[in-house]
Amino acid sequence: MDRAILHFDLDTFFVSVERKQDSRLEKKPILVGGTGDRGVVAACSYETRQFGVHSGMPMKMARMLCPEATVIRGNGETYSKHSKEVSEIISQNVPVFEKASIDEFYADLSGMDKYFNCFGMASELRQRIIRETGLPISFGLSTNKLVSKVATGEAKPNNQLQVEAGTEKVFLAPMEVQKIPMVGEKMNQTLNNLGIRYVKTIQEMPMEIMGQVLGKNGVALWNRANGLDNSPIIPFHERKSISSERTFGKDTGDVRKMREMVRAMAETLAFQLRTGEKLTSCVSVKIRYSDFNTFSKQLKIAYTSADHVLIPHIERLFDQLYNRRMMVRLVGVSFSDLVTGNYQINLFDDTEERLNLYQAMDYIKTKYAYNKDGDQILTWASTMGISDIGAMGNPFNGEPPIIPAHRNA
């Protein structure tokens, strides 16, 4: 039996949400992302793309290319809310559902063609999403996730496309190689240097040759170029790590400010661990200097989720890492090697007062510590100088990480 894999993608999602909230933005060039010079374009409307603007480029460059564009900082909580509305509609109407990102969804309709026409069912579901949420959405339908994702890209904007079983290679053949997921700028340049510009060229090559030239990536690329993909629908995403990082509006050499920043990040991430009943055994700090050289340092520790254990480790890592005495562009903190569990009391170090303080702080944070934009308004005194380290929701709810508009320190 051929599989029937459906891929949905909300078109220019952040832009569409902003237009839904303000109809005056319709048909106007829109940029969503960081509003400062260090900001990055998180999303852009189709009207800006004719000027060469694309997601991920520096906001300063995007403004130069399209000076008439309206720039919006964006709101991660608002986007999450609208994404959940779409998730609920899809999950209620399909047997197996995967949320791959805040604006991307997969569903397995295999076997349902005995009772329904899968393409017709997907079309009705798409129209229901548009009708109930007011957001444009496109879909691709084929026998696997890879081809469906490519089909969605070809269907956009606000349209739909089916690739019949057995026609996957024919569908992919005339496309340029960068349309295959996993082919970024660097690999695309490598392939072009080898004289490979179109997918058809890869299809005509033996898999062994691709493996000899590009290793495992070459074999994976050959399979994708031939429309081969057996990856399953994954209903739940298990988070293996959580992290936070901030780019400063201007390069800074203020050590006190940087230490406060990494401390505030560690505090917020530790709170997320406790609310998600998780423990970490690996902490790391990242620093990017003004010359864009990036360094990180990590430390293995006993499993914990306690501020008074994690924050000193983070501060020591920062002190060890910051040794070039140069201006700094970005700092970040990450907790990894996560397991399910609750903080274990240390009979020699912990006091009843400290444990009660954690319980009280976490309770108040859960109820009152974040405003409507997701920004933290309750913190330890030592990090009161740092704002805008938002909770950004529960990272352990099974959904993929949210990619909010870039936020500057």
Short mmCIF file of C-alpha atoms in Angstrom, two decimals:
data_model
loop_
_atom_site.label_atom_id
_atom_site.label_comp_id
_atom_site.label_asym_id
_atom_site.label_seq_id
_atom_site.Cartn_x
_atom_site.Cartn_y
_atom_site.Cartn_z
CA MET A 1 0.00 0.00 0.00
CA ASP A 2 1.35 3.43 -0.96
CA ARG A 3 1.66 5.91 1.86
CA ALA A 4 -0.27 9.19 1.74
CA ILE A 5 1.67 11.93 3.52
CA LEU A 6 0.22 15.42 3.76
CA HIS A 7 2.38 18.50 4.39
CA PHE A 8 0.83 21.83 5.42
CA ASP A 9 2.74 25.13 5.52
CA LEU A 10 1.26 28.44 6.69
CA ASP A 11 2.24 31.02 4.08
CA THR A 12 4.47 33.84 5.41
CA PHE A 13 3.01 32.97 8.79
CA PHE A 14 4.25 35.86 10.95
CA VAL A 15 3.25 38.35 8.24
CA SER A 16 -0.18 36.75 7.83
CA VAL A 17 -0.85 37.00 11.58
CA GLU A 18 0.11 40.69 11.60
CA ARG A 19 -2.19 41.35 8.64
CA LYS A 20 -5.02 39.49 10.34
CA GLN A 21 -4.66 41.83 13.31
CA ASP A 22 -4.30 44.96 11.16
CA SER A 23 -5.98 44.89 7.74
CA ARG A 24 -4.16 48.10 6.74
CA LEU A 25 -1.06 45.95 6.18
CA GLU A 26 -2.68 43.98 3.33
CA LYS A 27 -0.67 44.01 0.08
CA LYS A 28 2.02 46.19 1.67
CA PRO A 29 5.68 45.14 2.03
CA ILE A 30 6.16 43.80 5.56
CA LEU A 31 9.27 42.76 7.50
CA VAL A 32 8.95 40.94 10.82
CA GLY A 33 11.98 40.67 13.07
CA GLY A 34 14.42 42.65 15.15
CA THR A 35 13.92 46.37 14.69
CA GLY A 36 17.51 47.39 15.47
CA ASP A 37 20.56 47.28 13.20
CA ARG A 38 21.51 43.91 14.71
CA GLY A 39 18.07 42.47 14.08
CA VAL A 40 17.37 39.62 11.65
CA VAL A 41 14.41 39.17 9.32
CA ALA A 42 12.24 36.41 10.80
CA ALA A 43 9.61 36.67 8.05
CA CYS A 44 8.92 38.86 5.03
CA SER A 45 5.91 39.36 2.79
CA TYR A 46 5.93 38.33 -0.87
CA GLU A 47 5.92 42.04 -1.78
CA THR A 48 9.47 42.41 -0.39
CA ARG A 49 10.96 39.41 -2.19
CA GLN A 50 11.11 41.13 -5.56
CA PHE A 51 13.71 43.41 -3.96
CA GLY A 52 15.88 40.45 -2.92
CA VAL A 53 14.72 40.30 0.70
CA HIS A 54 14.53 36.89 2.36
CA SER A 55 14.17 35.42 5.84
CA GLY A 56 17.37 35.24 7.87
CA MET A 57 19.06 38.26 6.31
CA PRO A 58 20.14 41.23 8.48
CA MET A 59 17.28 43.67 9.01
CA LYS A 60 19.58 46.58 8.14
CA MET A 61 20.21 45.09 4.70
CA ALA A 62 16.51 44.31 4.18
CA ARG A 63 15.62 47.93 4.96
CA MET A 64 18.18 49.14 2.43
CA LEU A 65 16.79 46.81 -0.26
CA CYS A 66 13.17 47.69 0.50
CA PRO A 67 13.05 51.07 2.31
CA GLU A 68 9.26 51.39 1.98
CA ALA A 69 8.65 48.19 3.99
CA THR A 70 6.84 48.34 7.33
CA VAL A 71 9.00 46.76 10.05
CA ILE A 72 7.26 44.93 12.90
CA ARG A 73 9.08 43.50 15.92
CA GLY A 74 6.71 40.57 16.27
CA ASN A 75 5.25 38.71 19.22
CA GLY A 76 6.13 35.07 19.85
CA GLU A 77 3.16 34.46 22.14
CA THR A 78 0.68 35.73 19.55
CA TYR A 79 2.19 33.54 16.84
CA SER A 80 2.10 30.51 19.14
CA LYS A 81 -1.59 31.11 19.85
CA HIS A 82 -2.50 31.17 16.15
CA SER A 83 -0.29 28.15 15.47
CA LYS A 84 -2.11 26.17 18.15
CA GLU A 85 -5.46 27.04 16.56
CA VAL A 86 -4.28 25.45 13.30
CA SER A 87 -2.79 22.47 15.19
CA GLU A 88 -6.12 21.77 16.89
CA ILE A 89 -8.06 21.78 13.62
CA ILE A 90 -5.60 19.41 11.91
CA SER A 91 -5.30 17.04 14.89
CA GLN A 92 -9.10 16.70 15.09
CA ASN A 93 -9.34 15.59 11.48
CA VAL A 94 -6.39 13.26 10.80
CA PRO A 95 -5.33 9.95 12.43
CA VAL A 96 -1.59 10.76 12.86
CA PHE A 97 -0.25 14.31 13.11
CA GLU A 98 3.20 15.89 13.50
CA LYS A 99 3.93 19.53 14.21
CA ALA A 100 7.35 20.06 12.62
CA SER A 101 7.61 23.77 13.44
CA ILE A 102 5.44 26.71 14.43
CA ASP A 103 4.08 26.96 10.85
CA GLU A 104 4.68 23.49 9.39
CA PHE A 105 2.64 20.30 9.87
CA TYR A 106 2.60 16.70 8.60
CA ALA A 107 -0.26 14.18 8.63
CA ASP A 108 -0.36 10.50 7.65
CA LEU A 109 -3.48 9.69 5.65
CA SER A 110 -2.30 6.22 4.59
CA GLY A 111 -5.16 3.76 4.13
CA MET A 112 -7.84 6.44 4.29
CA ASP A 113 -8.31 6.34 0.52
CA LYS A 114 -10.46 3.22 1.09
CA TYR A 115 -13.07 5.51 2.61
CA PHE A 116 -12.18 9.02 1.41
CA ASN A 117 -10.37 10.63 -1.46
CA CYS A 118 -7.18 11.80 0.30
CA PHE A 119 -6.66 14.82 -1.92
CA GLY A 120 -10.30 15.83 -1.54
CA MET A 121 -10.12 15.40 2.22
CA ALA A 122 -6.92 17.48 2.40
CA SER A 123 -8.55 20.19 0.27
CA GLU A 124 -11.56 20.36 2.59
CA LEU A 125 -9.27 20.52 5.63
CA ARG A 126 -7.27 23.35 4.08
CA GLN A 127 -10.43 25.33 3.35
CA ARG A 128 -11.61 24.81 6.92
CA ILE A 129 -8.30 26.14 8.29
CA ILE A 130 -8.55 29.22 6.07
CA ARG A 131 -12.20 29.77 7.02
CA GLU A 132 -11.78 29.35 10.79
CA THR A 133 -8.40 31.03 11.31
CA GLY A 134 -8.26 33.55 8.47
CA LEU A 135 -4.71 32.46 7.64
CA PRO A 136 -3.49 31.41 4.17
CA ILE A 137 -2.07 27.88 4.03
CA SER A 138 -0.69 25.60 1.32
CA PHE A 139 -0.26 21.83 1.16
CA GLY A 140 1.52 19.10 -0.77
CA LEU A 141 0.38 15.47 -0.87
CA SER A 142 2.53 12.52 -1.95
CA THR A 143 3.90 9.18 -0.76
CA ASN A 144 6.50 10.63 1.61
CA LYS A 145 7.45 13.66 3.71
CA LEU A 146 10.23 14.87 1.42
CA VAL A 147 8.23 15.05 -1.80
CA SER A 148 5.21 16.51 0.01
CA LYS A 149 7.34 19.30 1.46
CA VAL A 150 8.78 20.14 -1.96
CA ALA A 151 5.28 20.00 -3.46
CA THR A 152 4.05 22.51 -0.88
CA GLY A 153 6.84 24.87 -1.87
CA GLU A 154 5.81 24.55 -5.51
CA ALA A 155 2.14 25.11 -4.65
CA LYS A 156 2.70 28.38 -2.76
CA PRO A 157 1.28 30.89 -2.26
CA ASN A 158 -2.03 29.74 -0.78
CA ASN A 159 -2.53 26.71 -3.01
CA GLN A 160 -2.27 22.91 -3.11
CA LEU A 161 -0.53 20.20 -5.15
CA GLN A 162 -0.58 16.40 -5.32
CA VAL A 163 2.26 14.23 -6.64
CA GLU A 164 0.86 10.86 -7.66
CA ALA A 165 2.61 7.66 -6.55
CA GLY A 166 5.26 6.64 -9.07
CA THR A 167 5.78 10.16 -10.44
CA GLU A 168 8.11 11.43 -7.72
CA LYS A 169 11.29 11.31 -9.85
CA VAL A 170 9.58 13.00 -12.80
CA PHE A 171 8.27 15.71 -10.48
CA LEU A 172 11.69 16.45 -8.97
CA ALA A 173 13.87 16.06 -12.09
CA PRO A 174 13.56 19.57 -13.64
CA MET A 175 14.11 21.40 -10.33
CA GLU A 176 17.31 23.12 -9.29
CA VAL A 177 19.14 21.17 -6.60
CA GLN A 178 18.67 23.84 -3.89
CA LYS A 179 14.96 22.99 -3.81
CA ILE A 180 15.81 19.68 -2.14
CA PRO A 181 15.62 19.99 1.66
CA MET A 182 19.15 19.67 3.17
CA VAL A 183 20.79 21.58 0.27
CA GLY A 184 21.95 24.89 1.71
CA GLU A 185 24.08 27.59 0.15
CA LYS A 186 27.36 25.79 0.85
CA MET A 187 26.26 22.42 -0.56
CA ASN A 188 24.60 24.12 -3.51
CA GLN A 189 27.88 25.83 -4.35
CA THR A 190 29.74 22.51 -4.03
CA LEU A 191 27.29 20.82 -6.38
CA ASN A 192 27.45 23.68 -8.88
CA ASN A 193 31.25 23.42 -8.87
CA LEU A 194 30.82 19.75 -9.76
CA GLY A 195 28.58 20.73 -12.67
CA ILE A 196 25.41 19.62 -10.87
CA ARG A 197 22.67 22.22 -11.08
CA TYR A 198 19.50 20.22 -11.61
CA VAL A 199 18.04 17.26 -9.72
CA LYS A 200 17.91 15.22 -12.92
CA THR A 201 21.72 15.18 -13.05
CA ILE A 202 21.87 13.51 -9.62
CA GLN A 203 19.19 11.01 -10.63
CA GLU A 204 21.32 9.95 -13.59
CA MET A 205 24.43 9.40 -11.46
CA PRO A 206 25.18 6.11 -9.65
CA MET A 207 24.64 6.37 -5.90
CA GLU A 208 28.17 5.05 -5.32
CA ILE A 209 29.68 8.04 -7.14
CA MET A 210 27.73 10.49 -4.98
CA GLY A 211 28.93 8.62 -1.92
CA GLN A 212 32.57 8.74 -3.02
CA VAL A 213 32.42 12.48 -3.71
CA LEU A 214 30.25 13.71 -0.82
CA GLY A 215 30.29 10.83 1.66
CA LYS A 216 27.14 10.06 3.65
CA ASN A 217 25.62 13.38 2.58
CA GLY A 218 26.04 12.33 -1.03
CA VAL A 219 24.12 9.09 -0.48
CA ALA A 220 21.36 10.93 1.41
CA LEU A 221 21.16 13.52 -1.37
CA TRP A 222 20.94 10.81 -4.05
CA ASN A 223 18.03 9.20 -2.21
CA ARG A 224 16.24 12.52 -1.88
CA ALA A 225 16.83 13.43 -5.51
CA ASN A 226 15.15 10.15 -6.44
CA GLY A 227 12.18 10.88 -4.19
CA LEU A 228 13.08 8.17 -1.66
CA ASP A 229 12.18 8.93 1.96
CA ASN A 230 10.87 6.52 4.58
CA SER A 231 10.96 8.91 7.54
CA PRO A 232 7.91 8.44 9.79
CA ILE A 233 5.42 10.94 11.13
CA ILE A 234 6.55 11.83 14.66
CA PRO A 235 3.59 12.87 16.84
CA PHE A 236 5.77 14.02 19.79
CA HIS A 237 9.08 15.89 19.89
CA GLU A 238 11.28 15.04 22.87
CA ARG A 239 13.46 18.01 23.73
CA LYS A 240 17.10 17.06 24.33
CA SER A 241 18.24 20.57 25.24
CA ILE A 242 17.03 24.10 25.93
CA SER A 243 18.92 27.31 25.27
CA SER A 244 18.74 31.08 25.23
CA GLU A 245 20.93 33.66 23.53
CA ARG A 246 20.89 37.41 22.94
CA THR A 247 22.60 39.74 20.50
CA PHE A 248 23.51 43.10 22.00
CA GLY A 249 22.29 46.22 20.22
CA LYS A 250 25.90 47.41 20.21
CA ASP A 251 29.05 45.39 20.85
CA THR A 252 29.84 45.60 24.54
CA GLY A 253 32.81 45.16 26.81
CA ASP A 254 30.75 45.63 29.98
CA VAL A 255 31.62 42.45 31.89
CA ARG A 256 29.04 43.13 34.59
CA LYS A 257 26.26 43.45 32.01
CA MET A 258 27.30 40.24 30.28
CA ARG A 259 27.49 38.29 33.56
CA GLU A 260 24.03 39.57 34.50
CA MET A 261 22.74 38.49 31.10
CA VAL A 262 24.04 34.91 31.29
CA ARG A 263 22.83 34.70 34.90
CA ALA A 264 19.34 35.81 33.87
CA MET A 265 19.32 33.27 31.04
CA ALA A 266 20.37 30.49 33.41
CA GLU A 267 17.63 31.51 35.85
CA THR A 268 14.93 31.41 33.17
CA LEU A 269 16.11 28.08 31.76
CA ALA A 270 16.29 26.54 35.26
CA PHE A 271 12.69 27.64 35.87
CA GLN A 272 11.69 25.93 32.61
CA LEU A 273 13.44 22.74 33.76
CA ARG A 274 11.54 22.71 37.06
CA THR A 275 8.14 23.43 35.50
CA GLY A 276 8.77 20.69 32.92
CA GLU A 277 10.03 18.27 35.59
CA LYS A 278 13.39 17.97 33.86
CA LEU A 279 17.00 17.84 35.06
CA THR A 280 20.19 18.74 33.21
CA SER A 281 23.69 17.30 33.51
CA CYS A 282 25.48 19.48 30.97
CA VAL A 283 25.68 23.29 30.95
CA SER A 284 27.39 25.48 28.37
CA VAL A 285 28.07 29.13 27.61
CA LYS A 286 28.63 30.71 24.18
CA ILE A 287 30.29 34.01 23.31
CA ARG A 288 30.48 35.64 19.89
CA TYR A 289 33.01 38.45 19.63
CA SER A 290 32.76 41.55 17.46
CA ASP A 291 34.92 39.86 14.80
CA PHE A 292 32.27 37.06 14.64
CA ASN A 293 34.62 34.45 16.10
CA THR A 294 32.44 32.25 18.31
CA PHE A 295 33.58 30.18 21.28
CA SER A 296 31.73 27.90 23.66
CA LYS A 297 32.58 25.94 26.77
CA GLN A 298 30.60 23.21 28.49
CA LEU A 299 30.73 21.35 31.77
CA LYS A 300 29.30 18.02 32.89
CA ILE A 301 27.62 18.23 36.29
CA ALA A 302 25.37 16.14 38.54
CA TYR A 303 21.72 16.19 37.46
CA THR A 304 19.98 19.29 38.80
CA SER A 305 17.47 22.04 38.07
CA ALA A 306 18.37 24.39 40.93
CA ASP A 307 19.32 28.02 40.35
CA HIS A 308 21.88 28.05 43.16
CA VAL A 309 23.70 25.11 41.55
CA LEU A 310 23.40 26.05 37.87
CA ILE A 311 24.05 29.79 38.01
CA PRO A 312 27.52 29.55 39.66
CA HIS A 313 28.57 26.99 37.03
CA ILE A 314 27.39 29.31 34.26
CA GLU A 315 29.22 32.28 35.77
CA ARG A 316 32.46 30.29 36.08
CA LEU A 317 32.18 29.11 32.48
CA PHE A 318 31.67 32.69 31.34
CA ASP A 319 34.70 33.88 33.31
CA GLN A 320 36.83 31.11 31.77
CA LEU A 321 35.51 31.77 28.27
CA TYR A 322 35.75 35.56 28.19
CA ASN A 323 39.53 35.93 27.96
CA ARG A 324 40.16 37.87 24.76
CA ARG A 325 39.20 41.24 26.24
CA MET A 326 37.45 42.14 23.01
CA MET A 327 34.03 43.64 22.47
CA VAL A 328 31.25 41.01 22.51
CA ARG A 329 28.36 40.74 20.07
CA LEU A 330 26.34 37.81 21.52
CA VAL A 331 26.14 35.61 24.61
CA GLY A 332 24.18 32.40 25.11
CA VAL A 333 23.46 29.67 27.66
CA SER A 334 22.41 26.07 27.02
CA PHE A 335 21.33 23.12 29.18
CA SER A 336 21.54 19.66 27.59
CA ASP A 337 21.53 15.92 28.40
CA LEU A 338 18.05 16.37 29.83
CA VAL A 339 16.19 13.65 31.72
CA THR A 340 12.82 13.53 33.43
CA GLY A 341 12.99 14.08 37.17
CA ASN A 342 12.65 16.48 40.07
CA TYR A 343 15.37 18.28 42.00
CA GLN A 344 16.88 16.05 44.67
CA ILE A 345 17.45 17.67 48.05
CA ASN A 346 21.09 17.95 49.11
CA LEU A 347 21.02 17.04 52.81
CA PHE A 348 24.28 18.87 53.48
CA ASP A 349 23.73 22.14 51.58
CA ASP A 350 20.00 22.73 51.17
CA THR A 351 17.90 24.41 53.81
CA GLU A 352 14.16 24.42 54.34
CA GLU A 353 14.14 28.17 53.70
CA ARG A 354 15.83 27.74 50.30
CA LEU A 355 13.45 24.99 49.19
CA ASN A 356 10.44 27.01 50.30
CA LEU A 357 11.82 30.01 48.42
CA TYR A 358 12.06 27.98 45.20
CA GLN A 359 8.49 26.77 45.56
CA ALA A 360 7.21 30.27 46.24
CA MET A 361 9.18 31.87 43.38
CA ASP A 362 8.10 29.22 40.88
CA TYR A 363 4.47 29.53 41.93
CA ILE A 364 4.52 33.31 41.55
CA LYS A 365 6.38 33.10 38.24
CA THR A 366 3.85 30.64 36.88
CA LYS A 367 0.95 32.94 37.74
CA TYR A 368 2.28 36.47 37.49
CA ALA A 369 5.89 36.75 36.36
CA TYR A 370 5.41 37.21 32.61
CA ASN A 371 3.50 39.94 30.85
CA LYS A 372 1.34 39.52 27.75
CA ASP A 373 4.43 39.71 25.50
CA GLY A 374 6.11 36.82 27.34
CA ASP A 375 8.71 39.07 28.97
CA GLN A 376 9.87 38.36 32.49
CA ILE A 377 8.77 40.82 35.18
CA LEU A 378 9.84 38.83 38.26
CA THR A 379 13.47 37.86 38.85
CA TRP A 380 16.23 37.56 41.40
CA ALA A 381 17.70 40.86 42.62
CA SER A 382 21.06 40.05 41.01
CA THR A 383 19.49 40.09 37.53
CA MET A 384 17.12 43.03 37.95
CA GLY A 385 19.12 45.04 35.40
CA ILE A 386 18.24 42.51 32.70
CA SER A 387 14.79 42.45 31.14
CA ASP A 388 13.37 40.72 28.06
CA ILE A 389 14.51 37.19 28.93
CA GLY A 390 11.10 35.74 28.16
CA ALA A 391 9.81 32.31 29.15
CA MET A 392 8.43 31.73 25.63
CA GLY A 393 6.04 29.04 26.82
CA ASN A 394 6.63 25.47 27.96
CA PRO A 395 9.52 23.90 25.98
CA PHE A 396 8.50 20.39 27.05
CA ASN A 397 4.92 20.31 25.74
CA GLY A 398 5.86 18.08 22.79
CA GLU A 399 5.85 20.90 20.25
CA PRO A 400 8.99 21.91 18.32
CA PRO A 401 10.90 25.00 19.43
CA ILE A 402 9.33 28.32 18.51
CA ILE A 403 11.46 30.55 16.32
CA PRO A 404 10.36 34.04 17.37
CA ALA A 405 11.34 37.31 15.76
CA HIS A 406 14.94 38.14 16.65
CA ARG A 407 15.15 39.88 20.02
CA ASN A 408 17.98 42.21 20.97
CA ALA A 409 19.39 42.84 24.42
#
